[in-house]
PDB file of C-alpha atoms in Angstrom:
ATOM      1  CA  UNK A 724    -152.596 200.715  98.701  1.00 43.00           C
ATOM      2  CA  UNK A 725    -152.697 204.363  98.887  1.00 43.00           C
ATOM      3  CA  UNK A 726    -151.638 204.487 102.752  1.00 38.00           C
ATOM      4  CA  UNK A 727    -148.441 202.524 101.192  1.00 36.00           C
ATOM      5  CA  UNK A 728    -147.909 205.117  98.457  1.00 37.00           C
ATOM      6  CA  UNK A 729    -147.642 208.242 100.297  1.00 36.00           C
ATOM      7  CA  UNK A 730    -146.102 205.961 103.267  1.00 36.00           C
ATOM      8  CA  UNK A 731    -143.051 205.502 100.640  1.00 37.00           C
ATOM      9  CA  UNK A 732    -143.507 208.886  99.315  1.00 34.00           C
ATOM     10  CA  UNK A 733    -143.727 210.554 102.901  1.00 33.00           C
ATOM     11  CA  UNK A 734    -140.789 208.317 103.876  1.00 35.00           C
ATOM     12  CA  UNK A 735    -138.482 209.274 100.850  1.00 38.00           C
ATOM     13  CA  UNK A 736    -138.747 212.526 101.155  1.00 35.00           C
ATOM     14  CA  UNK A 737    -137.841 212.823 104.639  1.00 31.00           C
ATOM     15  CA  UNK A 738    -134.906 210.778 104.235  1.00 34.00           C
ATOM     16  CA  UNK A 739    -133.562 212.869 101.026  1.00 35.00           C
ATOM     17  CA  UNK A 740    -133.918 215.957 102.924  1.00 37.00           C
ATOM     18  CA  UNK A 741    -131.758 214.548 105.707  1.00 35.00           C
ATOM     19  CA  UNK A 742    -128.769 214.366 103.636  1.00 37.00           C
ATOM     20  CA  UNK A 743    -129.115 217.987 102.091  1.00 37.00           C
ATOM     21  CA  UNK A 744    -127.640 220.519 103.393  1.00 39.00           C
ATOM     22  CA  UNK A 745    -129.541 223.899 104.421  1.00 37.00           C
ATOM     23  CA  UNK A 746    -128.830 226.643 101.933  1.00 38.00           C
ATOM     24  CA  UNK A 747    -126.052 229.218 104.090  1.00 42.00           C
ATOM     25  CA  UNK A 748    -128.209 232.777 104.763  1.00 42.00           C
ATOM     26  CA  UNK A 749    -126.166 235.389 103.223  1.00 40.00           C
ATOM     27  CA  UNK A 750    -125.364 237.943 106.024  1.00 42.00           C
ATOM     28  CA  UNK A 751    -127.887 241.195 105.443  1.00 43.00           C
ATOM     29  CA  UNK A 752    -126.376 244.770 104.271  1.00 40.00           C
ATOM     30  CA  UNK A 753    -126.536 245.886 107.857  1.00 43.00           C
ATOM     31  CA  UNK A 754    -124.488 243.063 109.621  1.00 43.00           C
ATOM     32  CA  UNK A 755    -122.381 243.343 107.155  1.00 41.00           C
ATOM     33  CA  UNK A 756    -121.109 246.720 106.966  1.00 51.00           C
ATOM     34  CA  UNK A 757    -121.637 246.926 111.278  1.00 74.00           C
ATOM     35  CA  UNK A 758    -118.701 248.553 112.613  1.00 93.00           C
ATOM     36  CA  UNK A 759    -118.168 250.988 115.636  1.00 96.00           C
ATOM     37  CA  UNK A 760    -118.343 254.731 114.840  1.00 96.00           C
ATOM     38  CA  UNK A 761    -114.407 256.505 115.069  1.00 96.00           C
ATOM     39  CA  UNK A 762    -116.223 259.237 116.744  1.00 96.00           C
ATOM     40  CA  UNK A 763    -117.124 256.590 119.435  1.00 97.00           C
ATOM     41  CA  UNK A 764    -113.185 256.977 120.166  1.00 98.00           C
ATOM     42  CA  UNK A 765    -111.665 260.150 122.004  1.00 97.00           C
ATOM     43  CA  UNK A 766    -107.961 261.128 121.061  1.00 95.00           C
ATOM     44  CA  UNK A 767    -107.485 263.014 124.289  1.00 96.00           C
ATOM     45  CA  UNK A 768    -108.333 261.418 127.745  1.00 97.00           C
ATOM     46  CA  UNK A 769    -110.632 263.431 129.609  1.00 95.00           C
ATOM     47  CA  UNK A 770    -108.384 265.101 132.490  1.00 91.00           C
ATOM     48  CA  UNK A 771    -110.464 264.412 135.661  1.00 89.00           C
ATOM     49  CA  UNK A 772    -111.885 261.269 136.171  1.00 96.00           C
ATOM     50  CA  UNK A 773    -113.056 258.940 139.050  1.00 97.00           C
ATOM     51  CA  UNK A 774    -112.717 255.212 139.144  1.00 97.00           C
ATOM     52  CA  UNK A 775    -115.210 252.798 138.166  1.00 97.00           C
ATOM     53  CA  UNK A 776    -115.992 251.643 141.909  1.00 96.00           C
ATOM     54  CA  UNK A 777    -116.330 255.442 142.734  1.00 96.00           C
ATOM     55  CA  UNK A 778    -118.810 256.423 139.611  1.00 96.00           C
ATOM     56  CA  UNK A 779    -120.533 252.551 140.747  1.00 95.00           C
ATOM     57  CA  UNK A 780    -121.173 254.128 144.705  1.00 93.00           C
ATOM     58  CA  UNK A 781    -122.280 257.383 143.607  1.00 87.00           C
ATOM     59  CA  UNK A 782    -124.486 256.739 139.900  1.00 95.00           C
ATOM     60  CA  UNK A 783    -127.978 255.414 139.383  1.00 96.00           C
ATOM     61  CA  UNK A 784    -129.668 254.515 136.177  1.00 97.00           C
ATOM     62  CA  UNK A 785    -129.905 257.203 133.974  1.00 98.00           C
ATOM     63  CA  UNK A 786    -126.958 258.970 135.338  1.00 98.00           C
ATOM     64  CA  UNK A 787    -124.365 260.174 132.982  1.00 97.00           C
ATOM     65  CA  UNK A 788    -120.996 259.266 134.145  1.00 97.00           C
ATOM     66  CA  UNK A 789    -117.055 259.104 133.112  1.00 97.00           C
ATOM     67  CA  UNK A 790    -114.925 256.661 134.413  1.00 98.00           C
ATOM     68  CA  UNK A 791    -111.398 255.049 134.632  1.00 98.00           C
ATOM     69  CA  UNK A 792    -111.254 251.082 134.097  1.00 98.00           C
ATOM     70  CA  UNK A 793    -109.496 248.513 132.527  1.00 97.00           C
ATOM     71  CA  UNK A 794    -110.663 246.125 130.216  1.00 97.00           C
ATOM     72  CA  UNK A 795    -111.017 242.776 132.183  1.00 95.00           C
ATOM     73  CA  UNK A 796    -112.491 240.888 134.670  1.00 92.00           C
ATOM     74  CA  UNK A 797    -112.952 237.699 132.618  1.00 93.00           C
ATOM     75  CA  UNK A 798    -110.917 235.527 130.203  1.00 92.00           C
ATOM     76  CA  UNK A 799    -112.979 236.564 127.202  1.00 95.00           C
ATOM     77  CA  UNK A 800    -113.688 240.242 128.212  1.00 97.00           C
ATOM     78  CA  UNK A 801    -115.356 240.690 124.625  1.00 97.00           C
ATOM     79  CA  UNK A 802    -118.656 239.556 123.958  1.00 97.00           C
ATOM     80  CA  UNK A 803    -118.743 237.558 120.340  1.00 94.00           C
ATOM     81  CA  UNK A 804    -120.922 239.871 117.442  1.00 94.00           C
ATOM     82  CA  UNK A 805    -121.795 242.494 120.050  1.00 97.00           C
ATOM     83  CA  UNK A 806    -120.152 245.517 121.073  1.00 98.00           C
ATOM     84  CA  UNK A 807    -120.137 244.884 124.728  1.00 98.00           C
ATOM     85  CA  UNK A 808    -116.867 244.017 126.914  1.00 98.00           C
ATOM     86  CA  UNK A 809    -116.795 244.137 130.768  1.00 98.00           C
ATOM     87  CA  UNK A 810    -114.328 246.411 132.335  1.00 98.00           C
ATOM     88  CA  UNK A 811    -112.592 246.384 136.078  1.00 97.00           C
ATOM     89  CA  UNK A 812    -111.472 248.857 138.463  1.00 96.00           C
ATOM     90  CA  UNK A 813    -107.567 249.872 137.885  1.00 95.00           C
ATOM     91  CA  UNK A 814    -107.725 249.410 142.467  1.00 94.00           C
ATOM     92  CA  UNK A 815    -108.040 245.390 141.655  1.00 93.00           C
ATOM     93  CA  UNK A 816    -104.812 243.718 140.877  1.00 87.00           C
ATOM     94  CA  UNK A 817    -104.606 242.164 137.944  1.00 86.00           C
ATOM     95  CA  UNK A 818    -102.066 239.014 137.629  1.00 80.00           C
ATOM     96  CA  UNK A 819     -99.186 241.488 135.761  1.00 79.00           C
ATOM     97  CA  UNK A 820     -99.098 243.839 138.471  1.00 79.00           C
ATOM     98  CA  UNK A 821     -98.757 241.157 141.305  1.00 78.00           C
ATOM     99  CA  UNK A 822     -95.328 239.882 140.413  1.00 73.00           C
ATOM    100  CA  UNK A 823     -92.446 240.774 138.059  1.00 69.00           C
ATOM    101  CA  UNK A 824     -92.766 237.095 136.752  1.00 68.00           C
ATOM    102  CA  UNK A 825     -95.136 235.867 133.651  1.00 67.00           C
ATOM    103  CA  UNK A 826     -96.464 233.080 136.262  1.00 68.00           C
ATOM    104  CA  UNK A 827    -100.133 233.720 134.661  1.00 78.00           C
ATOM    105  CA  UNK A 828    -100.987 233.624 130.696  1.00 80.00           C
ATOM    106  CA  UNK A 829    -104.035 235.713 131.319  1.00 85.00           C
ATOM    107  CA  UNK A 830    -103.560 238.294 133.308  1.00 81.00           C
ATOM    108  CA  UNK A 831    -106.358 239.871 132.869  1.00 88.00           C
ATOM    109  CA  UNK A 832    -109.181 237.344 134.244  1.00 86.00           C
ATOM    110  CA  UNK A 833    -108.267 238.702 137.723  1.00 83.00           C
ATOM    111  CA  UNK A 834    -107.847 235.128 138.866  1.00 85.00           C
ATOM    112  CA  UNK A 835    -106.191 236.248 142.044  1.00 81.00           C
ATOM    113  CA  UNK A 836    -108.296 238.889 142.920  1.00 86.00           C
ATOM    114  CA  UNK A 837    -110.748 237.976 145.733  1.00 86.00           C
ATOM    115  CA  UNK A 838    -114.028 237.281 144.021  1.00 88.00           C
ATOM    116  CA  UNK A 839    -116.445 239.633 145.918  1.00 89.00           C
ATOM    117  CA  UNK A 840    -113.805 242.419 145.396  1.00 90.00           C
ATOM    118  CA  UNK A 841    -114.168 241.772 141.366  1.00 90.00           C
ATOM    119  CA  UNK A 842    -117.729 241.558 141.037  1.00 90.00           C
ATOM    120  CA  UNK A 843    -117.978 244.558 142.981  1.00 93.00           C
ATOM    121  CA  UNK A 844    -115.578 246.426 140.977  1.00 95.00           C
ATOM    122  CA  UNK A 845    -116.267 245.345 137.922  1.00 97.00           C
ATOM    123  CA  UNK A 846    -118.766 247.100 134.984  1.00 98.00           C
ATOM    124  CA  UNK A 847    -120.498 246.029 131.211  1.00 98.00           C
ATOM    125  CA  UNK A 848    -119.874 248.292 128.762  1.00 98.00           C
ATOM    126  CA  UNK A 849    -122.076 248.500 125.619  1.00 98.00           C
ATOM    127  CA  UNK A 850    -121.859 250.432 122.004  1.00 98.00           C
ATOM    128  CA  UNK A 851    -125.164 250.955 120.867  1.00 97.00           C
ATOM    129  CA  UNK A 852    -126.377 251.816 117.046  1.00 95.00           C
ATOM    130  CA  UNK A 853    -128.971 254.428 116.429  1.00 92.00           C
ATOM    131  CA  UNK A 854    -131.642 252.374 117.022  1.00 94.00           C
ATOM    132  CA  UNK A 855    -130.179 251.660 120.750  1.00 95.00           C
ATOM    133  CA  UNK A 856    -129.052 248.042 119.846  1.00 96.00           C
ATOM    134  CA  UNK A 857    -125.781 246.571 120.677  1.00 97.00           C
ATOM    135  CA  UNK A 858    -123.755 247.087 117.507  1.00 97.00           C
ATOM    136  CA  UNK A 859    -123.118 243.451 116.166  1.00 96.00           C
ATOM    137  CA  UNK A 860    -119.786 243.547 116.313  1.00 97.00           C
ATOM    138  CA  UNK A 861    -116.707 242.616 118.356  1.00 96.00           C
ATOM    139  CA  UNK A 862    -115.771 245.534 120.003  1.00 97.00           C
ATOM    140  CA  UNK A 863    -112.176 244.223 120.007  1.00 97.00           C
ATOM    141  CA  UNK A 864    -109.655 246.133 118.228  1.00 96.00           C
ATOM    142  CA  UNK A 865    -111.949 248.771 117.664  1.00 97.00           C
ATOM    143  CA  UNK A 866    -110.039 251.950 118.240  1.00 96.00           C
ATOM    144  CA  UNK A 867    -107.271 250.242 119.780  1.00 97.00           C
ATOM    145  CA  UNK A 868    -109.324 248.218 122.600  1.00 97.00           C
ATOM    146  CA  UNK A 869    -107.874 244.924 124.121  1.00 96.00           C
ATOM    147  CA  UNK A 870    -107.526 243.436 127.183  1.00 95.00           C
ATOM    148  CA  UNK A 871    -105.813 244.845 130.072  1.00 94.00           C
ATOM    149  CA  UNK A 872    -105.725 248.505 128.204  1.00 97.00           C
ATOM    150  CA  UNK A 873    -106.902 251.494 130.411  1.00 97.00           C
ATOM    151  CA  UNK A 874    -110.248 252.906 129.248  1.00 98.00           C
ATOM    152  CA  UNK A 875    -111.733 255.686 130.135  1.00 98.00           C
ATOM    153  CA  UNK A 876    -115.645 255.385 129.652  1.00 98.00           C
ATOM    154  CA  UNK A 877    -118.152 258.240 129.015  1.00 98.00           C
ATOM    155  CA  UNK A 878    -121.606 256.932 128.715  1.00 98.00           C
ATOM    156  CA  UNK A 879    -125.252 256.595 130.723  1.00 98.00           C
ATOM    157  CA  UNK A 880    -125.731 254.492 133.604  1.00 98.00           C
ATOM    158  CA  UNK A 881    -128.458 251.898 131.694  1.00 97.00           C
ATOM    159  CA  UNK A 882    -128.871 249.379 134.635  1.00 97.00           C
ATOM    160  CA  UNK A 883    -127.422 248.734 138.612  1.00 96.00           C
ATOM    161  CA  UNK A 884    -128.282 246.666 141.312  1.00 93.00           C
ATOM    162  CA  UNK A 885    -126.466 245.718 144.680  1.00 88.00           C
ATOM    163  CA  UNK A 886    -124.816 243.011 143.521  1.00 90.00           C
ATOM    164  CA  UNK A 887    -122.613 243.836 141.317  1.00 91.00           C
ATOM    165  CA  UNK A 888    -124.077 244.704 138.281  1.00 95.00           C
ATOM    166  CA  UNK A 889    -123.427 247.950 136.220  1.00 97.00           C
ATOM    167  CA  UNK A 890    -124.244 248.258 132.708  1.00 98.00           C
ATOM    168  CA  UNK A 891    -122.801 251.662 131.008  1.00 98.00           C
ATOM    169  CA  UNK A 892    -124.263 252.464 127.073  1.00 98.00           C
ATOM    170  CA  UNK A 893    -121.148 254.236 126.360  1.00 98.00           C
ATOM    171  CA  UNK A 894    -120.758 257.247 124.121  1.00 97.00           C
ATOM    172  CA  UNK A 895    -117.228 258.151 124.143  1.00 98.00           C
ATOM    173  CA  UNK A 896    -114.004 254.942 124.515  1.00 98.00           C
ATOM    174  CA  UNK A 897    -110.518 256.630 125.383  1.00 98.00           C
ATOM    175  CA  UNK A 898    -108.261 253.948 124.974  1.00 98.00           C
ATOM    176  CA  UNK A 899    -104.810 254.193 126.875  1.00 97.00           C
ATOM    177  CA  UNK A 900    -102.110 251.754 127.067  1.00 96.00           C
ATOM    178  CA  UNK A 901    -101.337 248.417 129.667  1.00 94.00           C
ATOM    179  CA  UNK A 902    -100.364 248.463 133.172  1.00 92.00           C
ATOM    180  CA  UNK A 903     -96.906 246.718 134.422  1.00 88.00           C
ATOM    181  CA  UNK A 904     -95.608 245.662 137.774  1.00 87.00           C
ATOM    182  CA  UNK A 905     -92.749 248.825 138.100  1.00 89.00           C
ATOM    183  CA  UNK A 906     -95.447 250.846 136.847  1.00 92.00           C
ATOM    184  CA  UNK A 907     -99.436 249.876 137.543  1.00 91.00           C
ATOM    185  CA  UNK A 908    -100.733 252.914 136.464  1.00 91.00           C
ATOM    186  CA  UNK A 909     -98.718 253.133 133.161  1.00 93.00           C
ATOM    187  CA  UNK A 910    -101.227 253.825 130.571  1.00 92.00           C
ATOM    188  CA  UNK A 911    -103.948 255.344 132.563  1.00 94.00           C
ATOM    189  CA  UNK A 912    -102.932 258.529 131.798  1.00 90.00           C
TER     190      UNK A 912
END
């Protein structure tokens, strides 16, 4: 009899708590009020500058380094709650600067761009707190960044390999304006 008691009990308890719903976590103070520093973002682009592949042959982790990129490489190039986007050399041709046409809705991606050439010339860029976390945040629209813009990227080199990958913590964004086909380098400078 009291196997069948606390059988039922056991039993109706599980099956309420099915149907109720979790209580939603309230987000804390800190990812709440997470946003990107404006001191993060430079007004004035730094005047010499090498290209992302060039800074990628000639950096190794811990290296400080400034580059010029372009904010692409993929169809999302911002990472969701996390300050990090991935960033491509302004040498790869991106869809906009191929033709005079709107033949691709996300230019961007680098769809046409042979794949060894991307992953080569491509780079992760991440906006740390003070703690040296990724700021939880969506780096886009912060100080003007979206996809395709011209960036140029002051930061340190935190990891490399031969392969392709180059993460850059980055301490200073200048954000410059979008390439076209009459004028791919519109916006770099």
């Amino acid at each position: 009899m009291r196997f069948l008691i606390t059988t039922t009990l056991l039993t109706s308890a599980l099956l309420l708590g099915c149907d109720a719903k979790a209580p939603e976590k309230a987000p804390t103070p800190e990812a709440a009020a997470a946003t990107i520093p404006d001191s993060t973002f430079m007004a004035e682009r730094p005047a010499e500058v090498e290209n992302l592949l060039d800074a990628k042959k000639n950096s190794k982790v811990g290296d400080s380094v400034v580059f010029l990129a372009r904010v692409g490489g993929r169809v999302k190039p911002f990472m969701t709650n996390q300050a990090i986007f991935v960033v491509a050399d302004p040498s790869l041709k991106s869809c906009e600067i191929m033709a005079d046409d709107d033949h691709c809705s996300v230019p961007w991606d680098y769809c046409c761009e042979d794949s060894n050439m991307l992953r080569s010339g491509m780079a992760t860029i991440c906006i740390k707190d003070e703690d040296g976390r990724p700021i939880k945040v969506n780096a886009e629209g912060a100080g003007g960044l979206e996809a395709a813009k011209f960036v140029v990227i002051e930061g340190v080199v935190n990891d490399r390999n031969d392969e392709g990958l180059f993460i850059v913590d980055a301490s200073s964004i200048w954000v410059g304006g979008k390439p076209t086909y009459a004028e791919p380098m519109k916006g770099s400078m």
